[in-house]
Amino acid sequence: MELGLSTSDVKLITIIQQVCSVLSLVGCLFIITTFCLCDAFHKPINRLVFYASFGNIMASICFIMADSFIDAPDGAGCQTQAFLLHTFVGADALWTLAMAINVYLAFYYRFDAQRLRKMELPYLLLCYGIPFLPAFIFIFIKNGDGVRVYGSAVQWCWITSSWDTLRIATFYGPIWVIIAITLAIYIRSGGTIYRKRQQLLKAQGSGSGGLSYAHQSTVNNIKTTEVTITSEAATQPDAIRLQNMGHQVTVHAIGEHAEPQPPQPIARVTSTMPQPVQRPAVRPSNDR
């Protein structure tokens, strides 16, 4: 058995893989359903997850098939399974990179939701188109002995061990590079966010200290003025008309004409200032 695994080991791994694939399939269907039914999820990052879910569904179906076609490596079933796996598993890594690029564009180049949405068509073409090309070409390639690229890969149909270099060159290698670029984008964005947050905290700390000192200085020099406002009739002779003190009369415009508002009650303003307390003078005593 290839990889030093016994038949029982391969069977156990296959069962675990199928169970996980079923859970993945259910999760993808849930994502698609919630996206279609709830407008609140129609955001750029959620839209990319929505597009990636279709590829994950195809990959999960292929993993659920498992080793159903490995006994006929040249058959249509095995070749189709290998083609779908190579296309959609690789596309999943590209979609994670697209999400990271969206974060980079929004954070460093101020892309809004409208500009990010224009990037979705290129993302669709690249994320599914790049892995599609080699996956489709491999269907027609054979070596000198007539061995196809796609065939038995122990647990499913994929690139056979006779073509190991193609696994590294067209699958594992590009995925490792994609993971490295994605991590670099998130690490840089996280570092920038952390530095900006530290600067904001320092600015808030220095600003609050200055405000508290100014507030204390103001409180020490504050003076209290009591103001009493009394509404009285307009006929009283000693009343103070607010209109005569510079207050404007409020008017309501109706069409092209403006009508003045009815006269307002007259207010009397009385300012009461606290009087200083007179202390008696202290005379020196003549008693000794």
PDB file of C-alpha atoms in Angstrom:
ATOM      1  CA  MET A   1       0.000   0.000   0.000  1.00  0.00           C
ATOM      2  CA  GLU A   2       1.290   3.464  -0.938  1.00  0.00           C
ATOM      3  CA  LEU A   3       2.515   5.744   1.888  1.00  0.00           C
ATOM      4  CA  GLY A   4       2.942   2.722   4.167  1.00  0.00           C
ATOM      5  CA  LEU A   5      -0.737   2.689   5.154  1.00  0.00           C
ATOM      6  CA  SER A   6      -2.673  -0.489   5.632  1.00  0.00           C
ATOM      7  CA  THR A   7      -6.050  -1.086   4.061  1.00  0.00           C
ATOM      8  CA  SER A   8      -7.808  -0.474   7.385  1.00  0.00           C
ATOM      9  CA  ASP A   9      -5.920   2.796   7.859  1.00  0.00           C
ATOM     10  CA  VAL A  10      -6.970   4.044   4.448  1.00  0.00           C
ATOM     11  CA  LYS A  11     -10.551   3.007   5.117  1.00  0.00           C
ATOM     12  CA  LEU A  12     -10.614   4.885   8.438  1.00  0.00           C
ATOM     13  CA  ILE A  13      -9.138   8.024   6.885  1.00  0.00           C
ATOM     14  CA  THR A  14     -11.666   7.815   4.068  1.00  0.00           C
ATOM     15  CA  ILE A  15     -14.581   7.633   6.507  1.00  0.00           C
ATOM     16  CA  ILE A  16     -13.296  10.642   8.469  1.00  0.00           C
ATOM     17  CA  GLN A  17     -12.824  12.527   5.226  1.00  0.00           C
ATOM     18  CA  GLN A  18     -16.354  11.771   4.058  1.00  0.00           C
ATOM     19  CA  VAL A  19     -17.896  12.870   7.366  1.00  0.00           C
ATOM     20  CA  CYS A  20     -15.971  16.153   7.265  1.00  0.00           C
ATOM     21  CA  SER A  21     -16.975  16.653   3.639  1.00  0.00           C
ATOM     22  CA  VAL A  22     -20.643  16.241   4.542  1.00  0.00           C
ATOM     23  CA  LEU A  23     -20.280  18.894   7.251  1.00  0.00           C
ATOM     24  CA  SER A  24     -18.540  21.167   4.762  1.00  0.00           C
ATOM     25  CA  LEU A  25     -21.327  20.618   2.248  1.00  0.00           C
ATOM     26  CA  VAL A  26     -23.984  21.508   4.830  1.00  0.00           C
ATOM     27  CA  GLY A  27     -22.047  24.635   5.791  1.00  0.00           C
ATOM     28  CA  CYS A  28     -21.772  25.762   2.166  1.00  0.00           C
ATOM     29  CA  LEU A  29     -25.496  25.267   1.614  1.00  0.00           C
ATOM     30  CA  PHE A  30     -26.198  27.288   4.761  1.00  0.00           C
ATOM     31  CA  ILE A  31     -23.968  30.120   3.507  1.00  0.00           C
ATOM     32  CA  ILE A  32     -25.684  30.204   0.123  1.00  0.00           C
ATOM     33  CA  THR A  33     -29.168  30.093   1.685  1.00  0.00           C
ATOM     34  CA  THR A  34     -28.535  32.883   4.186  1.00  0.00           C
ATOM     35  CA  PHE A  35     -26.890  35.043   1.523  1.00  0.00           C
ATOM     36  CA  CYS A  36     -29.869  34.686  -0.808  1.00  0.00           C
ATOM     37  CA  LEU A  37     -32.488  35.295   1.892  1.00  0.00           C
ATOM     38  CA  CYS A  38     -30.877  38.085   3.918  1.00  0.00           C
ATOM     39  CA  ASP A  39     -29.800  41.373   2.331  1.00  0.00           C
ATOM     40  CA  ALA A  40     -27.678  42.218   5.370  1.00  0.00           C
ATOM     41  CA  PHE A  41     -25.075  39.706   4.163  1.00  0.00           C
ATOM     42  CA  HIS A  42     -24.637  41.388   0.771  1.00  0.00           C
ATOM     43  CA  LYS A  43     -21.280  42.926   1.664  1.00  0.00           C
ATOM     44  CA  PRO A  44     -18.063  42.604  -0.368  1.00  0.00           C
ATOM     45  CA  ILE A  45     -16.417  40.103   1.976  1.00  0.00           C
ATOM     46  CA  ASN A  46     -19.601  38.020   2.224  1.00  0.00           C
ATOM     47  CA  ARG A  47     -20.049  38.048  -1.529  1.00  0.00           C
ATOM     48  CA  LEU A  48     -16.602  36.509  -1.986  1.00  0.00           C
ATOM     49  CA  VAL A  49     -17.452  33.800   0.532  1.00  0.00           C
ATOM     50  CA  PHE A  50     -20.674  33.220  -1.408  1.00  0.00           C
ATOM     51  CA  TYR A  51     -18.783  32.761  -4.682  1.00  0.00           C
ATOM     52  CA  ALA A  52     -16.219  30.479  -3.054  1.00  0.00           C
ATOM     53  CA  SER A  53     -18.964  28.275  -1.592  1.00  0.00           C
ATOM     54  CA  PHE A  54     -19.854  26.842  -5.004  1.00  0.00           C
ATOM     55  CA  GLY A  55     -16.317  25.598  -5.497  1.00  0.00           C
ATOM     56  CA  ASN A  56     -16.298  24.142  -2.000  1.00  0.00           C
ATOM     57  CA  ILE A  57     -19.511  22.276  -2.781  1.00  0.00           C
ATOM     58  CA  MET A  58     -17.928  20.642  -5.825  1.00  0.00           C
ATOM     59  CA  ALA A  59     -14.796  19.726  -3.878  1.00  0.00           C
ATOM     60  CA  SER A  60     -16.857  18.279  -1.019  1.00  0.00           C
ATOM     61  CA  ILE A  61     -18.847  16.130  -3.433  1.00  0.00           C
ATOM     62  CA  CYS A  62     -15.619  14.782  -4.897  1.00  0.00           C
ATOM     63  CA  PHE A  63     -14.273  13.955  -1.435  1.00  0.00           C
ATOM     64  CA  ILE A  64     -17.525  12.195  -0.561  1.00  0.00           C
ATOM     65  CA  MET A  65     -17.053  10.012  -3.663  1.00  0.00           C
ATOM     66  CA  ALA A  66     -13.647   9.079  -2.216  1.00  0.00           C
ATOM     67  CA  ASP A  67     -12.220   5.932  -3.831  1.00  0.00           C
ATOM     68  CA  SER A  68     -15.317   4.995  -5.809  1.00  0.00           C
ATOM     69  CA  PHE A  69     -13.522   5.265  -9.190  1.00  0.00           C
ATOM     70  CA  ILE A  70      -9.904   4.329  -8.468  1.00  0.00           C
ATOM     71  CA  ASP A  71     -10.378   0.834  -9.882  1.00  0.00           C
ATOM     72  CA  ALA A  72     -10.968   2.337 -13.348  1.00  0.00           C
ATOM     73  CA  PRO A  73      -8.358   5.124 -13.588  1.00  0.00           C
ATOM     74  CA  ASP A  74      -8.922   5.706 -17.290  1.00  0.00           C
ATOM     75  CA  GLY A  75     -12.689   5.886 -16.922  1.00  0.00           C
ATOM     76  CA  ALA A  76     -14.747   9.035 -17.177  1.00  0.00           C
ATOM     77  CA  GLY A  77     -15.652   8.943 -13.471  1.00  0.00           C
ATOM     78  CA  CYS A  78     -12.042   8.912 -12.266  1.00  0.00           C
ATOM     79  CA  GLN A  79     -10.925  11.552 -14.743  1.00  0.00           C
ATOM     80  CA  THR A  80     -13.866  13.804 -13.835  1.00  0.00           C
ATOM     81  CA  GLN A  81     -13.231  13.473 -10.108  1.00  0.00           C
ATOM     82  CA  ALA A  82      -9.544  14.295 -10.550  1.00  0.00           C
ATOM     83  CA  PHE A  83     -10.343  17.279 -12.749  1.00  0.00           C
ATOM     84  CA  LEU A  84     -12.873  18.708 -10.277  1.00  0.00           C
ATOM     85  CA  LEU A  85     -10.561  18.222  -7.297  1.00  0.00           C
ATOM     86  CA  HIS A  86      -7.636  19.929  -8.981  1.00  0.00           C
ATOM     87  CA  THR A  87      -9.816  22.840 -10.080  1.00  0.00           C
ATOM     88  CA  PHE A  88     -11.900  23.637  -7.020  1.00  0.00           C
ATOM     89  CA  VAL A  89      -9.490  22.802  -4.200  1.00  0.00           C
ATOM     90  CA  GLY A  90      -6.956  25.140  -5.771  1.00  0.00           C
ATOM     91  CA  ALA A  91      -9.656  27.767  -6.332  1.00  0.00           C
ATOM     92  CA  ASP A  92     -10.443  27.793  -2.623  1.00  0.00           C
ATOM     93  CA  ALA A  93      -6.931  29.021  -1.818  1.00  0.00           C
ATOM     94  CA  LEU A  94      -7.245  31.730  -4.461  1.00  0.00           C
ATOM     95  CA  TRP A  95     -10.492  32.948  -2.930  1.00  0.00           C
ATOM     96  CA  THR A  96      -8.779  33.417   0.434  1.00  0.00           C
ATOM     97  CA  LEU A  97      -6.163  35.505  -1.366  1.00  0.00           C
ATOM     98  CA  ALA A  98      -8.916  37.568  -3.014  1.00  0.00           C
ATOM     99  CA  MET A  99     -10.413  38.303   0.408  1.00  0.00           C
ATOM    100  CA  ALA A 100      -7.004  39.428   1.666  1.00  0.00           C
ATOM    101  CA  ILE A 101      -6.573  41.652  -1.400  1.00  0.00           C
ATOM    102  CA  ASN A 102      -9.943  43.242  -0.643  1.00  0.00           C
ATOM    103  CA  VAL A 103      -8.732  44.060   2.866  1.00  0.00           C
ATOM    104  CA  TYR A 104      -5.516  45.526   1.440  1.00  0.00           C
ATOM    105  CA  LEU A 105      -7.345  47.678  -1.110  1.00  0.00           C
ATOM    106  CA  ALA A 106      -9.868  48.949   1.420  1.00  0.00           C
ATOM    107  CA  PHE A 107      -7.262  49.686   4.079  1.00  0.00           C
ATOM    108  CA  TYR A 108      -4.414  51.207   2.061  1.00  0.00           C
ATOM    109  CA  TYR A 109      -6.153  52.504  -1.076  1.00  0.00           C
ATOM    110  CA  ARG A 110      -9.530  53.517   0.431  1.00  0.00           C
ATOM    111  CA  PHE A 111     -11.605  51.312  -1.874  1.00  0.00           C
ATOM    112  CA  ASP A 112     -15.305  51.663  -1.052  1.00  0.00           C
ATOM    113  CA  ALA A 113     -17.996  49.004  -1.503  1.00  0.00           C
ATOM    114  CA  GLN A 114     -18.756  50.119  -5.071  1.00  0.00           C
ATOM    115  CA  ARG A 115     -15.142  49.857  -6.218  1.00  0.00           C
ATOM    116  CA  LEU A 116     -14.695  46.525  -4.450  1.00  0.00           C
ATOM    117  CA  ARG A 117     -17.767  45.173  -6.204  1.00  0.00           C
ATOM    118  CA  LYS A 118     -16.192  45.951  -9.574  1.00  0.00           C
ATOM    119  CA  MET A 119     -13.381  43.577  -8.614  1.00  0.00           C
ATOM    120  CA  GLU A 120     -15.724  40.605  -8.282  1.00  0.00           C
ATOM    121  CA  LEU A 121     -15.789  39.684 -11.980  1.00  0.00           C
ATOM    122  CA  PRO A 122     -11.969  39.585 -12.229  1.00  0.00           C
ATOM    123  CA  TYR A 123     -11.923  37.535  -9.031  1.00  0.00           C
ATOM    124  CA  LEU A 124     -14.376  35.040 -10.506  1.00  0.00           C
ATOM    125  CA  LEU A 125     -12.411  34.674 -13.724  1.00  0.00           C
ATOM    126  CA  LEU A 126      -9.038  34.350 -12.007  1.00  0.00           C
ATOM    127  CA  CYS A 127      -9.965  32.219  -9.002  1.00  0.00           C
ATOM    128  CA  TYR A 128     -11.740  29.612 -11.076  1.00  0.00           C
ATOM    129  CA  GLY A 129      -9.916  30.153 -14.360  1.00  0.00           C
ATOM    130  CA  ILE A 130      -6.309  29.800 -13.154  1.00  0.00           C
ATOM    131  CA  PRO A 131      -6.694  26.280 -11.698  1.00  0.00           C
ATOM    132  CA  PHE A 132      -9.075  25.275 -14.493  1.00  0.00           C
ATOM    133  CA  LEU A 133      -6.447  25.534 -17.239  1.00  0.00           C
ATOM    134  CA  PRO A 134      -3.913  22.971 -15.949  1.00  0.00           C
ATOM    135  CA  ALA A 135      -6.686  20.738 -14.611  1.00  0.00           C
ATOM    136  CA  PHE A 136      -8.284  20.575 -18.049  1.00  0.00           C
ATOM    137  CA  ILE A 137      -4.991  20.080 -19.906  1.00  0.00           C
ATOM    138  CA  PHE A 138      -3.986  17.170 -17.665  1.00  0.00           C
ATOM    139  CA  ILE A 139      -6.924  15.147 -18.962  1.00  0.00           C
ATOM    140  CA  PHE A 140      -5.181  14.761 -22.333  1.00  0.00           C
ATOM    141  CA  ILE A 141      -1.568  14.223 -21.199  1.00  0.00           C
ATOM    142  CA  LYS A 142       0.108  10.800 -21.119  1.00  0.00           C
ATOM    143  CA  ASN A 143       3.702   9.754 -20.641  1.00  0.00           C
ATOM    144  CA  GLY A 144       5.724   7.478 -22.921  1.00  0.00           C
ATOM    145  CA  ASP A 145       4.205   4.386 -21.336  1.00  0.00           C
ATOM    146  CA  GLY A 146       0.680   5.637 -21.928  1.00  0.00           C
ATOM    147  CA  VAL A 147       0.072   6.474 -18.247  1.00  0.00           C
ATOM    148  CA  ARG A 148      -2.303   9.358 -17.758  1.00  0.00           C
ATOM    149  CA  VAL A 149      -1.694  12.224 -15.358  1.00  0.00           C
ATOM    150  CA  TYR A 150      -4.956  11.477 -13.568  1.00  0.00           C
ATOM    151  CA  GLY A 151      -5.420   8.145 -11.910  1.00  0.00           C
ATOM    152  CA  SER A 152      -5.464   6.449  -8.516  1.00  0.00           C
ATOM    153  CA  ALA A 153      -4.137   8.567  -5.630  1.00  0.00           C
ATOM    154  CA  VAL A 154      -4.959   5.984  -2.910  1.00  0.00           C
ATOM    155  CA  GLN A 155      -8.027   7.730  -1.458  1.00  0.00           C
ATOM    156  CA  TRP A 156      -9.416   9.366  -4.582  1.00  0.00           C
ATOM    157  CA  CYS A 157      -8.592   9.994  -8.210  1.00  0.00           C
ATOM    158  CA  TRP A 158      -6.071  12.743  -8.747  1.00  0.00           C
ATOM    159  CA  ILE A 159      -2.516  13.171 -10.099  1.00  0.00           C
ATOM    160  CA  THR A 160      -0.801   9.801  -9.852  1.00  0.00           C
ATOM    161  CA  SER A 161       2.537   9.198  -8.131  1.00  0.00           C
ATOM    162  CA  SER A 162       4.169   8.868 -11.563  1.00  0.00           C
ATOM    163  CA  TRP A 163       3.587  12.594 -12.023  1.00  0.00           C
ATOM    164  CA  ASP A 164       4.692  13.836  -8.599  1.00  0.00           C
ATOM    165  CA  THR A 165       6.436  16.861 -10.053  1.00  0.00           C
ATOM    166  CA  LEU A 166       3.119  18.159 -11.374  1.00  0.00           C
ATOM    167  CA  ARG A 167       1.654  17.964  -7.872  1.00  0.00           C
ATOM    168  CA  ILE A 168       4.342  20.340  -6.604  1.00  0.00           C
ATOM    169  CA  ALA A 169       4.424  22.584  -9.670  1.00  0.00           C
ATOM    170  CA  THR A 170       0.694  23.065 -10.226  1.00  0.00           C
ATOM    171  CA  PHE A 171      -0.884  22.472  -6.833  1.00  0.00           C
ATOM    172  CA  TYR A 172       1.177  22.440  -3.626  1.00  0.00           C
ATOM    173  CA  GLY A 173       3.732  25.035  -4.726  1.00  0.00           C
ATOM    174  CA  PRO A 174       1.214  27.683  -5.843  1.00  0.00           C
ATOM    175  CA  ILE A 175      -0.924  27.089  -2.751  1.00  0.00           C
ATOM    176  CA  TRP A 176       2.098  27.598  -0.460  1.00  0.00           C
ATOM    177  CA  VAL A 177       2.894  30.863  -2.244  1.00  0.00           C
ATOM    178  CA  ILE A 178      -0.733  31.989  -1.964  1.00  0.00           C
ATOM    179  CA  ILE A 179      -0.790  31.205   1.762  1.00  0.00           C
ATOM    180  CA  ALA A 180       2.441  33.165   2.290  1.00  0.00           C
ATOM    181  CA  ILE A 181       1.106  36.222   0.425  1.00  0.00           C
ATOM    182  CA  THR A 182      -2.195  36.072   2.312  1.00  0.00           C
ATOM    183  CA  LEU A 183      -0.433  35.894   5.678  1.00  0.00           C
ATOM    184  CA  ALA A 184       1.862  38.776   4.706  1.00  0.00           C
ATOM    185  CA  ILE A 185      -1.128  40.980   3.852  1.00  0.00           C
ATOM    186  CA  TYR A 186      -2.907  40.236   7.118  1.00  0.00           C
ATOM    187  CA  ILE A 187       0.262  40.652   9.195  1.00  0.00           C
ATOM    188  CA  ARG A 188       0.993  44.041   7.636  1.00  0.00           C
ATOM    189  CA  SER A 189      -2.613  45.180   8.036  1.00  0.00           C
ATOM    190  CA  GLY A 190      -2.674  43.990  11.636  1.00  0.00           C
ATOM    191  CA  GLY A 191       0.580  45.799  12.407  1.00  0.00           C
ATOM    192  CA  THR A 192      -0.720  49.021  10.901  1.00  0.00           C
ATOM    193  CA  ILE A 193      -3.961  48.764  12.858  1.00  0.00           C
ATOM    194  CA  TYR A 194      -2.019  48.159  16.083  1.00  0.00           C
ATOM    195  CA  ARG A 195       0.232  51.189  15.546  1.00  0.00           C
ATOM    196  CA  LYS A 196      -2.719  53.450  14.730  1.00  0.00           C
ATOM    197  CA  ARG A 197      -4.519  52.243  17.823  1.00  0.00           C
ATOM    198  CA  GLN A 198      -1.513  52.979  20.019  1.00  0.00           C
ATOM    199  CA  GLN A 199      -1.249  56.488  18.562  1.00  0.00           C
ATOM    200  CA  LEU A 200      -4.949  57.056  19.203  1.00  0.00           C
ATOM    201  CA  LEU A 201      -4.669  55.895  22.801  1.00  0.00           C
ATOM    202  CA  LYS A 202      -1.704  58.206  23.411  1.00  0.00           C
ATOM    203  CA  ALA A 203      -3.570  61.142  21.865  1.00  0.00           C
ATOM    204  CA  GLN A 204      -6.629  60.457  23.991  1.00  0.00           C
ATOM    205  CA  GLY A 205      -4.507  60.162  27.126  1.00  0.00           C
ATOM    206  CA  SER A 206      -2.708  63.460  26.579  1.00  0.00           C
ATOM    207  CA  GLY A 207      -5.915  65.204  25.521  1.00  0.00           C
ATOM    208  CA  SER A 208      -7.894  64.089  28.576  1.00  0.00           C
ATOM    209  CA  GLY A 209      -5.115  65.231  30.919  1.00  0.00           C
ATOM    210  CA  GLY A 210      -5.051  68.704  29.419  1.00  0.00           C
ATOM    211  CA  LEU A 211      -8.806  68.998  29.601  1.00  0.00           C
ATOM    212  CA  SER A 212      -8.932  67.972  33.242  1.00  0.00           C
ATOM    213  CA  TYR A 213      -6.316  70.611  34.218  1.00  0.00           C
ATOM    214  CA  ALA A 214      -8.167  73.345  32.350  1.00  0.00           C
ATOM    215  CA  HIS A 215     -11.404  72.230  33.938  1.00  0.00           C
ATOM    216  CA  GLN A 216      -9.908  72.499  37.420  1.00  0.00           C
ATOM    217  CA  SER A 217      -8.594  76.011  36.708  1.00  0.00           C
ATOM    218  CA  THR A 218     -12.007  77.097  35.492  1.00  0.00           C
ATOM    219  CA  VAL A 219     -13.819  75.674  38.505  1.00  0.00           C
ATOM    220  CA  ASN A 220     -11.607  77.601  40.941  1.00  0.00           C
ATOM    221  CA  ASN A 221     -12.429  80.970  39.309  1.00  0.00           C
ATOM    222  CA  ILE A 222     -16.122  80.392  38.727  1.00  0.00           C
ATOM    223  CA  LYS A 223     -18.708  82.991  39.870  1.00  0.00           C
ATOM    224  CA  THR A 224     -22.356  82.309  40.529  1.00  0.00           C
ATOM    225  CA  THR A 225     -25.104  84.525  39.078  1.00  0.00           C
ATOM    226  CA  GLU A 226     -28.741  83.904  39.898  1.00  0.00           C
ATOM    227  CA  VAL A 227     -31.194  84.802  37.136  1.00  0.00           C
ATOM    228  CA  THR A 228     -34.929  84.918  37.736  1.00  0.00           C
ATOM    229  CA  ILE A 229     -37.275  85.096  34.738  1.00  0.00           C
ATOM    230  CA  THR A 230     -40.863  86.141  35.435  1.00  0.00           C
ATOM    231  CA  SER A 231     -43.598  86.185  32.798  1.00  0.00           C
ATOM    232  CA  GLU A 232     -45.979  89.116  33.208  1.00  0.00           C
ATOM    233  CA  ALA A 233     -48.628  90.887  31.228  1.00  0.00           C
ATOM    234  CA  ALA A 234     -47.544  93.370  28.598  1.00  0.00           C
ATOM    235  CA  THR A 235     -49.495  96.200  30.201  1.00  0.00           C
ATOM    236  CA  GLN A 236     -47.217  96.579  33.219  1.00  0.00           C
ATOM    237  CA  PRO A 237     -45.180  99.770  32.897  1.00  0.00           C
ATOM    238  CA  ASP A 238     -42.044  98.455  34.579  1.00  0.00           C
ATOM    239  CA  ALA A 239     -41.769  95.397  32.311  1.00  0.00           C
ATOM    240  CA  ILE A 240     -38.814  95.045  29.988  1.00  0.00           C
ATOM    241  CA  ARG A 241     -39.700  94.220  26.391  1.00  0.00           C
ATOM    242  CA  LEU A 242     -37.313  91.658  24.984  1.00  0.00           C
ATOM    243  CA  GLN A 243     -38.031  92.886  21.458  1.00  0.00           C
ATOM    244  CA  ASN A 244     -36.601  96.266  22.340  1.00  0.00           C
ATOM    245  CA  MET A 245     -33.416  94.667  23.678  1.00  0.00           C
ATOM    246  CA  GLY A 246     -32.369  93.352  20.295  1.00  0.00           C
ATOM    247  CA  HIS A 247     -34.323  90.061  20.158  1.00  0.00           C
ATOM    248  CA  GLN A 248     -35.830  89.311  16.756  1.00  0.00           C
ATOM    249  CA  VAL A 249     -39.496  88.488  16.218  1.00  0.00           C
ATOM    250  CA  THR A 250     -39.980  84.969  14.853  1.00  0.00           C
ATOM    251  CA  VAL A 251     -41.985  84.763  11.613  1.00  0.00           C
ATOM    252  CA  HIS A 252     -43.402  81.794   9.756  1.00  0.00           C
ATOM    253  CA  ALA A 253     -43.185  81.891   5.946  1.00  0.00           C
ATOM    254  CA  ILE A 254     -46.322  80.727   4.115  1.00  0.00           C
ATOM    255  CA  GLY A 255     -45.887  80.633   0.372  1.00  0.00           C
ATOM    256  CA  GLU A 256     -44.446  83.986  -0.692  1.00  0.00           C
ATOM    257  CA  HIS A 257     -45.784  85.904   2.325  1.00  0.00           C
ATOM    258  CA  ALA A 258     -44.457  85.983   5.843  1.00  0.00           C
ATOM    259  CA  GLU A 259     -46.663  86.614   8.857  1.00  0.00           C
ATOM    260  CA  PRO A 260     -45.256  87.700  12.229  1.00  0.00           C
ATOM    261  CA  GLN A 261     -45.813  85.450  15.169  1.00  0.00           C
ATOM    262  CA  PRO A 262     -48.222  86.721  17.875  1.00  0.00           C
ATOM    263  CA  PRO A 263     -46.553  88.785  20.595  1.00  0.00           C
ATOM    264  CA  GLN A 264     -44.769  86.750  23.198  1.00  0.00           C
ATOM    265  CA  PRO A 265     -45.137  87.259  26.940  1.00  0.00           C
ATOM    266  CA  ILE A 266     -42.895  89.889  28.459  1.00  0.00           C
ATOM    267  CA  ALA A 267     -40.097  88.608  30.651  1.00  0.00           C
ATOM    268  CA  ARG A 268     -38.563  90.432  33.569  1.00  0.00           C
ATOM    269  CA  VAL A 269     -34.936  89.565  34.204  1.00  0.00           C
ATOM    270  CA  THR A 270     -33.591  90.085  37.653  1.00  0.00           C
ATOM    271  CA  SER A 271     -29.939  89.466  38.377  1.00  0.00           C
ATOM    272  CA  THR A 272     -29.038  88.752  41.944  1.00  0.00           C
ATOM    273  CA  MET A 273     -25.388  88.859  42.819  1.00  0.00           C
ATOM    274  CA  PRO A 274     -24.172  87.527  46.151  1.00  0.00           C
ATOM    275  CA  GLN A 275     -23.131  90.470  48.363  1.00  0.00           C
ATOM    276  CA  PRO A 276     -19.817  90.315  50.177  1.00  0.00           C
ATOM    277  CA  VAL A 277     -20.039  89.764  53.901  1.00  0.00           C
ATOM    278  CA  GLN A 278     -18.766  92.748  55.913  1.00  0.00           C
ATOM    279  CA  ARG A 279     -16.531  91.620  58.718  1.00  0.00           C
ATOM    280  CA  PRO A 280     -16.171  93.892  61.800  1.00  0.00           C
ATOM    281  CA  ALA A 281     -12.823  95.487  62.272  1.00  0.00           C
ATOM    282  CA  VAL A 282     -10.764  93.977  65.047  1.00  0.00           C
ATOM    283  CA  ARG A 283      -9.263  96.616  67.381  1.00  0.00           C
ATOM    284  CA  PRO A 284      -6.300  95.828  69.586  1.00  0.00           C
ATOM    285  CA  SER A 285      -7.156  95.595  73.270  1.00  0.00           C
ATOM    286  CA  ASN A 286      -5.571  98.025  75.785  1.00  0.00           C
ATOM    287  CA  ASP A 287      -5.703  95.457  78.585  1.00  0.00           C
ATOM    288  CA  ARG A 288      -2.428  93.940  79.466  1.00  0.00           C
TER     289      ARG A 288
END
